[in-house]
C-alpha angles and dihedrals in degrees: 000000000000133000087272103062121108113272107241117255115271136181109283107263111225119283117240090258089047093102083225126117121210117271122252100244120253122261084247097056090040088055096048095051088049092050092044092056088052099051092042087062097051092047090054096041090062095033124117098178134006118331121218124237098208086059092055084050096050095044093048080061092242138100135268097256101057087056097059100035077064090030116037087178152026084246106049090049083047085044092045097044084044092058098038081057106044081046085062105053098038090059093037098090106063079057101044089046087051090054106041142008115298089249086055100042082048087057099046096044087052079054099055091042085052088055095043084053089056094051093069098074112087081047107047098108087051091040101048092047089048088054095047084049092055090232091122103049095219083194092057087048093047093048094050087050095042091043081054098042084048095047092061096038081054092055097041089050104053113109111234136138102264135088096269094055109118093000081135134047114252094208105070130101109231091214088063091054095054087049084055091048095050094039088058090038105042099036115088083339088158090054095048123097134217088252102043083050094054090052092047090056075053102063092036090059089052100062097047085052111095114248105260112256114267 
């Protein structure tokens, strides 16, 4: 099925005279829209063509029709796994921080950016003509990236008395290092390797570490 194909018929939802609010939904259909967005983001991470949505559904373990009464259309489920994941990575970096030093939560945030930017493949077209709409805000995207990517260079460049003070360099914009990122991840993506991407994080990493005293 496309975006174009018919919704499925539902119950009528009440009419704005109607004196009844809408219902909160239930824990199970809360649990298959959440499944659904999971496995629709695995499906478009892997794909190389069109996915099918009979096939998410199938593979949710649920009907079509349940995917569309949560998803009217391909682009609200694209919308919907788009925004989950974005949700992921922004919030990422406080817990990262909390696990490991500020130079190796910076690296595995990068990672797991890296990995955000792959899963888009399968949704470019979506993505790119809910962009042009106007219905994704890309400046709202930039600034929470940037904001996470900020919030690590800040810790790793607070002076202190551990092992982790300077491990970052104090004089960088974090907006310039999210142009960097998507600059690596979004030029030539479909060309780069595991292991040139991986050398590329390198290099990255290099360049936010202070210079060593001389």
């Amino acid at each position: 099925m496309t975006s174009t194909d018919p919704v499925p018929p539902g119950p009528t939802p009440p009419g704005p005279g109607s004196g009844k609010k809408p219902r909160t939904p239930r824990a199970d259909a809360q649990r298959n829209r959440d499944k659904l967005v999971r496995v629709a983001g695995a499906a478009f991470a892997s794909a190389d063509g069109t996915v099918s949505l009979e096939g998410i559904a199938r593979d949710a373990g649920v009907g079509i029709g349940t995917l569309y009464r949560h998803f009217p259309t391909r682009e609200a489920l694209v919308e919907a796994v788009y925004a989950a994941e974005l949700d992921d990575v922004a919030a990422s970096a406080p817990a990262l921080l909390r696990e490991l030093p500020p130079d190796a939560a910076l690296r595995a945030w990068i990672e797991r950016y890296a990995a955000f930017i792959a899963t888009k493949r399968g949704m470019a077209d979506t993505l790119r003509a809910g962009w042009a709409s106007g219905r994704i805000a890309t400046s709202a995207t930039r600034e929470r990236i940037t904001a996470a990517i900020a919030t690590i260079l800040t810790a790793g460049a607070e002076a202190g008395t551990g092992a982790d003070a300077g491990a970052l360099r104090a004089d960088v914009e974090p907006d310039d290092v999210t142009v960097m990122l998507l600059g690596i991840f979004l030029a030539g993506a479909a060309a780069h390797t595991s292991e040139q991407t991986g050398r590329l994080i390198d290099l990255v990493m290099d360049a936010l570490r202070p210079p060593p005293p001389r």
